[in-house]
């Protein structure tokens, strides 16, 4: 996870919805394959639960949420100075 995951998740916060479905599926396949090696004879969903890991698509969305909430709530970011109606919408939607 230390070697592979950073490569799979590189810049996922910046381009969260640009990745085509077939590439997202391919990236998810890498994690699925990894877990079938570590947890043989266990279903993918069960091995995710057993390992305490999220699906990569869920991790990407969570990373986006964390980044953008941080940008909106941190005064040192220029985007943090958006009008309040935009910042409240970002915080409440996620």
CSV table of N, CA, C and O in Angstrom, one decimal:
chain,number,residue,atom,x,y,z
A,1,UNK,N,0.8,-1.2,0.0
A,1,UNK,CA,0.0,0.0,0.0
A,1,UNK,C,0.9,1.2,0.0
A,1,UNK,O,0.5,2.3,-0.6
A,2,UNK,N,2.0,1.2,0.6
A,2,UNK,CA,2.9,2.3,0.7
A,2,UNK,C,3.5,2.6,-0.7
A,2,UNK,O,3.7,3.8,-1.0
A,3,UNK,N,3.7,1.6,-1.5
A,3,UNK,CA,4.4,1.9,-2.8
A,3,UNK,C,3.4,2.1,-3.9
A,3,UNK,O,3.6,2.9,-4.8
A,4,UNK,N,2.3,1.3,-3.9
A,4,UNK,CA,1.4,1.3,-5.0
A,4,UNK,C,0.3,2.4,-4.9
A,4,UNK,O,0.0,3.1,-5.9
A,5,UNK,N,-0.3,2.6,-3.8
A,5,UNK,CA,-1.4,3.5,-3.6
A,5,UNK,C,-1.1,4.9,-4.0
A,5,UNK,O,-1.9,5.6,-4.7
A,6,UNK,N,0.1,5.5,-3.6
A,6,UNK,CA,0.4,6.9,-4.0
A,6,UNK,C,0.4,7.0,-5.5
A,6,UNK,O,0.0,8.1,-6.1
A,7,UNK,N,0.9,6.0,-6.2
A,7,UNK,CA,0.9,6.1,-7.7
A,7,UNK,C,-0.5,6.1,-8.3
A,7,UNK,O,-0.8,6.8,-9.2
A,8,UNK,N,-1.4,5.2,-7.7
A,8,UNK,CA,-2.7,5.1,-8.2
A,8,UNK,C,-3.6,6.3,-7.9
A,8,UNK,O,-4.5,6.7,-8.6
A,9,UNK,N,-3.2,7.0,-6.8
A,9,UNK,CA,-4.0,8.2,-6.4
A,9,UNK,C,-3.4,9.5,-6.7
A,9,UNK,O,-3.9,10.5,-6.2
A,10,UNK,N,-2.4,9.5,-7.4
A,10,UNK,CA,-1.7,10.8,-7.8
A,10,UNK,C,-2.6,11.8,-8.4
A,10,UNK,O,-3.3,11.5,-9.4
A,11,UNK,N,-2.7,12.9,-7.8
A,11,UNK,CA,-3.5,14.1,-8.3
A,11,UNK,C,-5.0,13.8,-8.4
A,11,UNK,O,-5.7,14.4,-9.2
A,12,UNK,N,-5.5,12.8,-7.7
A,12,UNK,CA,-6.9,12.5,-7.7
A,12,UNK,C,-7.8,13.6,-7.2
A,12,UNK,O,-8.9,13.8,-7.7
A,13,UNK,N,-7.2,14.5,-6.3
A,13,UNK,CA,-8.0,15.6,-5.8
A,13,UNK,C,-8.2,16.7,-6.9
A,13,UNK,O,-9.2,17.4,-6.9
A,14,UNK,N,-7.2,16.8,-7.8
A,14,UNK,CA,-7.2,17.9,-8.7
A,14,UNK,C,-8.2,17.6,-9.9
A,14,UNK,O,-8.8,18.5,-10.4
A,15,UNK,N,-8.2,16.4,-10.3
A,15,UNK,CA,-9.0,15.9,-11.4
A,15,UNK,C,-10.0,14.8,-11.0
A,15,UNK,O,-9.9,13.7,-11.6
A,16,UNK,N,-10.9,15.1,-10.1
A,16,UNK,CA,-11.7,14.0,-9.6
A,16,UNK,C,-12.7,13.4,-10.6
A,16,UNK,O,-13.0,12.2,-10.6
A,17,UNK,N,-13.2,14.2,-11.6
A,17,UNK,CA,-14.3,13.7,-12.4
A,17,UNK,C,-13.8,13.6,-13.9
A,17,UNK,O,-14.6,13.5,-14.8
A,18,UNK,N,-12.5,13.8,-14.1
A,18,UNK,CA,-12.0,13.8,-15.5
A,18,UNK,C,-11.6,12.3,-15.9
A,18,UNK,O,-11.6,12.0,-17.1
A,19,UNK,N,-11.3,11.5,-15.0
A,19,UNK,CA,-10.8,10.1,-15.2
A,19,UNK,C,-11.9,9.3,-15.9
A,19,UNK,O,-13.0,9.2,-15.3
A,20,UNK,N,-11.7,8.8,-17.1
A,20,UNK,CA,-12.7,8.0,-17.8
A,20,UNK,C,-13.0,6.7,-17.0
A,20,UNK,O,-12.1,6.2,-16.2
A,21,UNK,N,-14.2,6.2,-17.1
A,21,UNK,CA,-14.6,5.0,-16.3
A,21,UNK,C,-13.7,3.8,-16.6
A,21,UNK,O,-13.4,3.1,-15.6
A,22,UNK,N,-13.2,3.6,-17.8
A,22,UNK,CA,-12.4,2.4,-18.1
A,22,UNK,C,-11.0,2.6,-17.3
A,22,UNK,O,-10.5,1.5,-16.9
A,23,UNK,N,-10.5,3.8,-17.2
A,23,UNK,CA,-9.3,3.9,-16.4
A,23,UNK,C,-9.5,3.8,-14.9
A,23,UNK,O,-8.7,3.2,-14.2
A,24,UNK,N,-10.6,4.3,-14.5
A,24,UNK,CA,-11.0,4.1,-13.1
A,24,UNK,C,-11.1,2.6,-12.7
A,24,UNK,O,-10.6,2.2,-11.7
A,25,UNK,N,-11.7,1.9,-13.6
A,25,UNK,CA,-11.9,0.4,-13.4
A,25,UNK,C,-10.5,-0.3,-13.5
A,25,UNK,O,-10.3,-1.2,-12.7
A,26,UNK,N,-9.6,0.2,-14.3
A,26,UNK,CA,-8.3,-0.4,-14.4
A,26,UNK,C,-7.5,-0.2,-13.1
A,26,UNK,O,-6.9,-1.1,-12.6
A,27,UNK,N,-7.6,1.0,-12.6
A,27,UNK,CA,-7.0,1.4,-11.3
A,27,UNK,C,-7.6,0.5,-10.2
A,27,UNK,O,-6.8,0.0,-9.3
A,28,UNK,N,-8.9,0.4,-10.2
A,28,UNK,CA,-9.5,-0.4,-9.1
A,28,UNK,C,-9.1,-1.9,-9.3
A,28,UNK,O,-9.0,-2.5,-8.3
A,29,UNK,N,-8.9,-2.3,-10.5
A,29,UNK,CA,-8.5,-3.7,-10.7
A,29,UNK,C,-7.1,-4.0,-10.0
A,29,UNK,O,-6.9,-5.1,-9.5
A,30,UNK,N,-6.2,-3.0,-10.1
A,30,UNK,CA,-4.9,-3.1,-9.4
A,30,UNK,C,-5.1,-3.4,-7.9
A,30,UNK,O,-4.5,-4.3,-7.4
A,31,UNK,N,-6.0,-2.6,-7.3
A,31,UNK,CA,-6.2,-2.8,-5.9
A,31,UNK,C,-6.9,-4.2,-5.6
A,31,UNK,O,-6.6,-4.9,-4.7
A,32,UNK,N,-7.8,-4.5,-6.5
A,32,UNK,CA,-8.5,-5.8,-6.4
A,32,UNK,C,-7.5,-7.0,-6.5
A,32,UNK,O,-7.6,-7.9,-5.7
A,33,UNK,N,-6.6,-6.9,-7.4
A,33,UNK,CA,-5.6,-7.9,-7.6
A,33,UNK,C,-4.7,-8.0,-6.4
A,33,UNK,O,-4.4,-9.1,-5.9
A,34,UNK,N,-4.3,-6.9,-5.9
A,34,UNK,CA,-3.5,-6.8,-4.7
A,34,UNK,C,-4.1,-7.5,-3.5
A,34,UNK,O,-3.5,-8.3,-2.8
A,35,UNK,N,-5.4,-7.2,-3.4
A,35,UNK,CA,-6.1,-7.9,-2.2
A,35,UNK,C,-6.4,-9.3,-2.4
A,35,UNK,O,-6.4,-10.1,-1.5
A,36,UNK,N,-6.5,-9.8,-3.7
A,36,UNK,CA,-6.7,-11.2,-3.9
A,36,UNK,C,-5.4,-12.0,-3.6
A,36,UNK,O,-5.4,-13.1,-3.3
A,37,UNK,N,-4.3,-11.3,-3.8
A,37,UNK,CA,-3.0,-11.9,-3.4
A,37,UNK,C,-2.8,-12.0,-1.9
A,37,UNK,O,-2.4,-13.0,-1.4
A,38,UNK,N,-3.2,-10.9,-1.2
A,38,UNK,CA,-3.1,-10.9,0.2
A,38,UNK,C,-4.1,-11.7,0.9
A,38,UNK,O,-3.8,-12.4,1.9
A,39,UNK,N,-5.4,-11.6,0.5
A,39,UNK,CA,-6.5,-12.4,1.1
A,39,UNK,C,-7.1,-13.3,0.1
A,39,UNK,O,-8.2,-13.1,-0.5
A,40,UNK,N,-6.4,-14.5,-0.2
A,40,UNK,CA,-7.0,-15.4,-1.2
A,40,UNK,C,-8.3,-16.0,-0.7
A,40,UNK,O,-8.5,-16.1,0.5
A,41,UNK,N,-9.1,-16.4,-1.6
A,41,UNK,CA,-10.4,-17.0,-1.4
A,41,UNK,C,-11.4,-16.2,-0.6
A,41,UNK,O,-12.3,-16.7,0.1
A,42,UNK,N,-11.2,-14.8,-0.6
A,42,UNK,CA,-12.1,-13.9,0.1
A,42,UNK,C,-12.6,-13.0,-1.0
A,42,UNK,O,-11.9,-12.5,-1.8
A,43,UNK,N,-13.9,-12.7,-0.9
A,43,UNK,CA,-14.5,-11.8,-1.9
A,43,UNK,C,-13.9,-10.4,-1.7
A,43,UNK,O,-13.4,-10.0,-0.7
A,44,UNK,N,-13.9,-9.6,-2.8
A,44,UNK,CA,-13.2,-8.3,-2.8
A,44,UNK,C,-13.8,-7.4,-1.8
A,44,UNK,O,-13.1,-6.7,-1.0
A,45,UNK,N,-15.2,-7.3,-1.7
A,45,UNK,CA,-15.8,-6.4,-0.7
A,45,UNK,C,-15.4,-6.9,0.7
A,45,UNK,O,-15.2,-6.0,1.6
A,46,UNK,N,-15.4,-8.2,1.0
A,46,UNK,CA,-15.1,-8.7,2.3
A,46,UNK,C,-13.6,-8.4,2.6
A,46,UNK,O,-13.2,-8.1,3.8
A,47,UNK,N,-12.7,-8.5,1.6
A,47,UNK,CA,-11.3,-8.2,1.9
A,47,UNK,C,-11.1,-6.7,2.1
A,47,UNK,O,-10.2,-6.4,2.9
A,48,UNK,N,-11.9,-5.9,1.5
A,48,UNK,CA,-11.8,-4.4,1.8
A,48,UNK,C,-12.2,-4.2,3.2
A,48,UNK,O,-11.5,-3.5,3.9
A,49,UNK,N,-13.3,-4.8,3.7
A,49,UNK,CA,-13.7,-4.6,5.1
A,49,UNK,C,-12.7,-5.2,6.0
A,49,UNK,O,-12.4,-4.6,7.0
A,50,UNK,N,-12.2,-6.4,5.7
A,50,UNK,CA,-11.2,-7.0,6.6
A,50,UNK,C,-9.9,-6.2,6.7
A,50,UNK,O,-9.3,-6.1,7.8
A,51,UNK,N,-9.5,-5.6,5.6
A,51,UNK,CA,-8.3,-4.8,5.6
A,51,UNK,C,-8.5,-3.4,6.1
A,51,UNK,O,-7.5,-2.6,6.3
A,52,UNK,N,-9.7,-2.9,6.2
A,52,UNK,CA,-10.0,-1.5,6.6
A,52,UNK,C,-9.7,-0.5,5.5
A,52,UNK,O,-9.3,0.6,5.7
A,53,UNK,N,-9.9,-1.0,4.2
A,53,UNK,CA,-9.6,-0.2,3.1
A,53,UNK,C,-10.9,0.2,2.3
A,53,UNK,O,-11.8,-0.6,2.3
A,54,UNK,N,-10.9,1.4,1.8
A,54,UNK,CA,-12.0,1.8,0.9
A,54,UNK,C,-11.7,1.5,-0.5
A,54,UNK,O,-10.6,1.4,-0.9
A,55,UNK,N,-12.8,1.4,-1.3
A,55,UNK,CA,-12.6,1.3,-2.8
A,55,UNK,C,-11.9,2.6,-3.2
A,55,UNK,O,-12.0,3.6,-2.6
A,56,UNK,N,-11.1,2.5,-4.2
A,56,UNK,CA,-10.3,3.6,-4.7
A,56,UNK,C,-11.2,4.8,-5.1
A,56,UNK,O,-10.9,6.0,-4.8
A,57,UNK,N,-12.3,4.5,-5.7
A,57,UNK,CA,-13.2,5.6,-6.1
A,57,UNK,C,-13.7,6.3,-4.9
A,57,UNK,O,-13.8,7.6,-4.9
A,58,UNK,N,-14.0,5.6,-3.8
A,58,UNK,CA,-14.5,6.2,-2.6
A,58,UNK,C,-13.4,7.0,-1.9
A,58,UNK,O,-13.6,8.1,-1.4
A,59,UNK,N,-12.2,6.5,-2.0
A,59,UNK,CA,-11.0,7.2,-1.4
A,59,UNK,C,-10.8,8.5,-2.2
A,59,UNK,O,-10.4,9.5,-1.6
A,60,UNK,N,-10.9,8.5,-3.5
A,60,UNK,CA,-10.7,9.7,-4.3
A,60,UNK,C,-11.7,10.8,-3.9
A,60,UNK,O,-11.3,11.9,-3.8
A,61,UNK,N,-12.9,10.4,-3.8
A,61,UNK,CA,-14.0,11.4,-3.4
A,61,UNK,C,-13.7,11.9,-2.0
A,61,UNK,O,-13.9,13.1,-1.8
A,62,UNK,N,-13.3,11.0,-1.1
A,62,UNK,CA,-13.0,11.5,0.3
A,62,UNK,C,-11.9,12.5,0.3
A,62,UNK,O,-11.9,13.5,1.0
A,63,UNK,N,-10.8,12.2,-0.5
A,63,UNK,CA,-9.7,13.0,-0.6
A,63,UNK,C,-10.1,14.4,-1.2
A,63,UNK,O,-9.6,15.4,-0.7
A,64,UNK,N,-11.0,14.4,-2.2
A,64,UNK,CA,-11.4,15.7,-2.8
A,64,UNK,C,-12.2,16.5,-1.7
A,64,UNK,O,-12.0,17.7,-1.6
A,65,UNK,N,-13.1,15.8,-1.0
A,65,UNK,CA,-13.8,16.5,0.1
A,65,UNK,C,-12.9,17.1,1.1
A,65,UNK,O,-13.1,18.3,1.5
A,66,UNK,N,-11.9,16.4,1.5
A,66,UNK,CA,-11.0,16.9,2.6
A,66,UNK,C,-10.2,18.1,2.0
A,66,UNK,O,-10.1,19.1,2.7
A,67,UNK,N,-9.7,18.0,0.8
A,67,UNK,CA,-8.9,19.1,0.2
A,67,UNK,C,-9.8,20.3,0.0
A,67,UNK,O,-9.4,21.4,0.4
A,68,UNK,N,-11.0,20.2,-0.5
A,68,UNK,CA,-11.8,21.4,-0.8
A,68,UNK,C,-12.3,22.0,0.5
A,68,UNK,O,-12.5,23.2,0.6
A,69,UNK,N,-12.7,21.2,1.5
A,69,UNK,CA,-13.1,21.8,2.7
A,69,UNK,C,-11.9,22.5,3.4
A,69,UNK,O,-12.1,23.6,4.0
A,70,UNK,N,-10.7,22.0,3.3
A,70,UNK,CA,-9.5,22.6,3.8
A,70,UNK,C,-9.3,24.0,3.1
A,70,UNK,O,-9.0,25.0,3.8
A,71,UNK,N,-9.4,24.0,1.8
A,71,UNK,CA,-9.2,25.2,1.0
A,71,UNK,C,-10.2,26.3,1.5
A,71,UNK,O,-9.9,27.4,1.7
A,72,UNK,N,-11.5,25.9,1.6
A,72,UNK,CA,-12.5,26.8,1.9
A,72,UNK,C,-12.4,27.3,3.4
A,72,UNK,O,-12.7,28.5,3.7
A,73,UNK,N,-12.0,26.5,4.3
A,73,UNK,CA,-11.9,26.9,5.7
A,73,UNK,C,-10.6,27.5,6.2
A,73,UNK,O,-10.5,28.0,7.3
A,74,UNK,N,-9.6,27.4,5.3
A,74,UNK,CA,-8.3,27.9,5.7
A,74,UNK,C,-8.1,29.3,5.1
A,74,UNK,O,-8.1,29.5,3.9
A,75,UNK,N,-7.9,30.3,6.0
A,75,UNK,CA,-7.9,31.7,5.5
A,75,UNK,C,-6.7,32.0,4.6
A,75,UNK,O,-6.7,32.9,3.8
A,76,UNK,N,-5.6,31.3,4.7
A,76,UNK,CA,-4.4,31.6,3.9
A,76,UNK,C,-4.6,31.2,2.4
A,76,UNK,O,-3.8,31.7,1.6
A,77,UNK,N,-5.6,30.4,2.1
A,77,UNK,CA,-5.8,30.1,0.7
A,77,UNK,C,-6.7,31.2,0.1
A,77,UNK,O,-7.6,31.7,0.7
A,78,UNK,N,-6.3,31.5,-1.2
A,78,UNK,CA,-7.1,32.6,-1.9
A,78,UNK,C,-8.6,32.2,-2.1
A,78,UNK,O,-9.5,33.0,-2.0
A,79,UNK,N,-8.8,30.9,-2.3
A,79,UNK,CA,-10.2,30.4,-2.5
A,79,UNK,C,-11.0,30.5,-1.2
A,79,UNK,O,-12.2,30.4,-1.3
A,80,UNK,N,-10.3,30.5,-0.1
A,80,UNK,CA,-11.0,30.6,1.2
A,80,UNK,C,-11.7,32.0,1.3
A,80,UNK,O,-12.6,32.1,2.2
A,81,UNK,N,-11.4,32.9,0.4
A,81,UNK,CA,-12.1,34.2,0.5
A,81,UNK,C,-13.3,34.3,-0.4
A,81,UNK,O,-13.7,35.4,-0.8
A,82,UNK,N,-13.8,33.2,-0.8
A,82,UNK,CA,-15.0,33.2,-1.7
A,82,UNK,C,-16.2,33.8,-0.9
A,82,UNK,O,-16.2,33.7,0.4
A,83,UNK,N,-17.2,34.3,-1.5
A,83,UNK,CA,-18.4,34.8,-0.8
A,83,UNK,C,-19.0,33.6,0.0
A,83,UNK,O,-18.9,32.5,-0.4
A,84,UNK,N,-19.6,33.9,1.1
A,84,UNK,CA,-20.0,32.9,2.1
A,84,UNK,C,-21.0,32.0,1.5
A,84,UNK,O,-21.0,30.8,1.8
A,85,UNK,N,-21.9,32.4,0.5
A,85,UNK,CA,-22.8,31.5,0.0
A,85,UNK,C,-22.2,30.3,-0.8
A,85,UNK,O,-22.7,29.2,-0.8
A,86,UNK,N,-21.0,30.6,-1.4
A,86,UNK,CA,-20.3,29.5,-2.0
A,86,UNK,C,-19.6,28.6,-1.0
A,86,UNK,O,-19.6,27.3,-1.2
A,87,UNK,N,-19.0,29.1,0.0
A,87,UNK,CA,-18.3,28.3,0.9
A,87,UNK,C,-19.3,27.4,1.7
A,87,UNK,O,-19.0,26.3,2.0
A,88,UNK,N,-20.4,28.0,2.1
A,88,UNK,CA,-21.4,27.2,2.8
A,88,UNK,C,-21.9,26.1,1.9
A,88,UNK,O,-22.2,25.0,2.4
A,89,UNK,N,-22.1,26.3,0.7
A,89,UNK,CA,-22.6,25.3,-0.3
A,89,UNK,C,-21.6,24.2,-0.4
A,89,UNK,O,-22.0,23.0,-0.4
A,90,UNK,N,-20.3,24.5,-0.4
A,90,UNK,CA,-19.3,23.5,-0.5
A,90,UNK,C,-19.2,22.6,0.7
A,90,UNK,O,-19.2,21.4,0.7
A,91,UNK,N,-19.3,23.3,1.9
A,91,UNK,CA,-19.2,22.6,3.2
A,91,UNK,C,-20.5,21.7,3.4
A,91,UNK,O,-20.4,20.6,3.8
A,92,UNK,N,-21.6,22.2,3.1
A,92,UNK,CA,-22.9,21.5,3.3
A,92,UNK,C,-23.1,20.4,2.3
A,92,UNK,O,-23.6,19.3,2.7
A,93,UNK,N,-22.7,20.5,1.1
A,93,UNK,CA,-22.9,19.5,0.1
A,93,UNK,C,-22.0,18.3,0.3
A,93,UNK,O,-22.4,17.2,0.0
A,94,UNK,N,-20.9,18.4,0.9
A,94,UNK,CA,-20.0,17.3,1.1
A,94,UNK,C,-20.3,16.8,2.5
A,94,UNK,O,-20.2,16.3,3.3
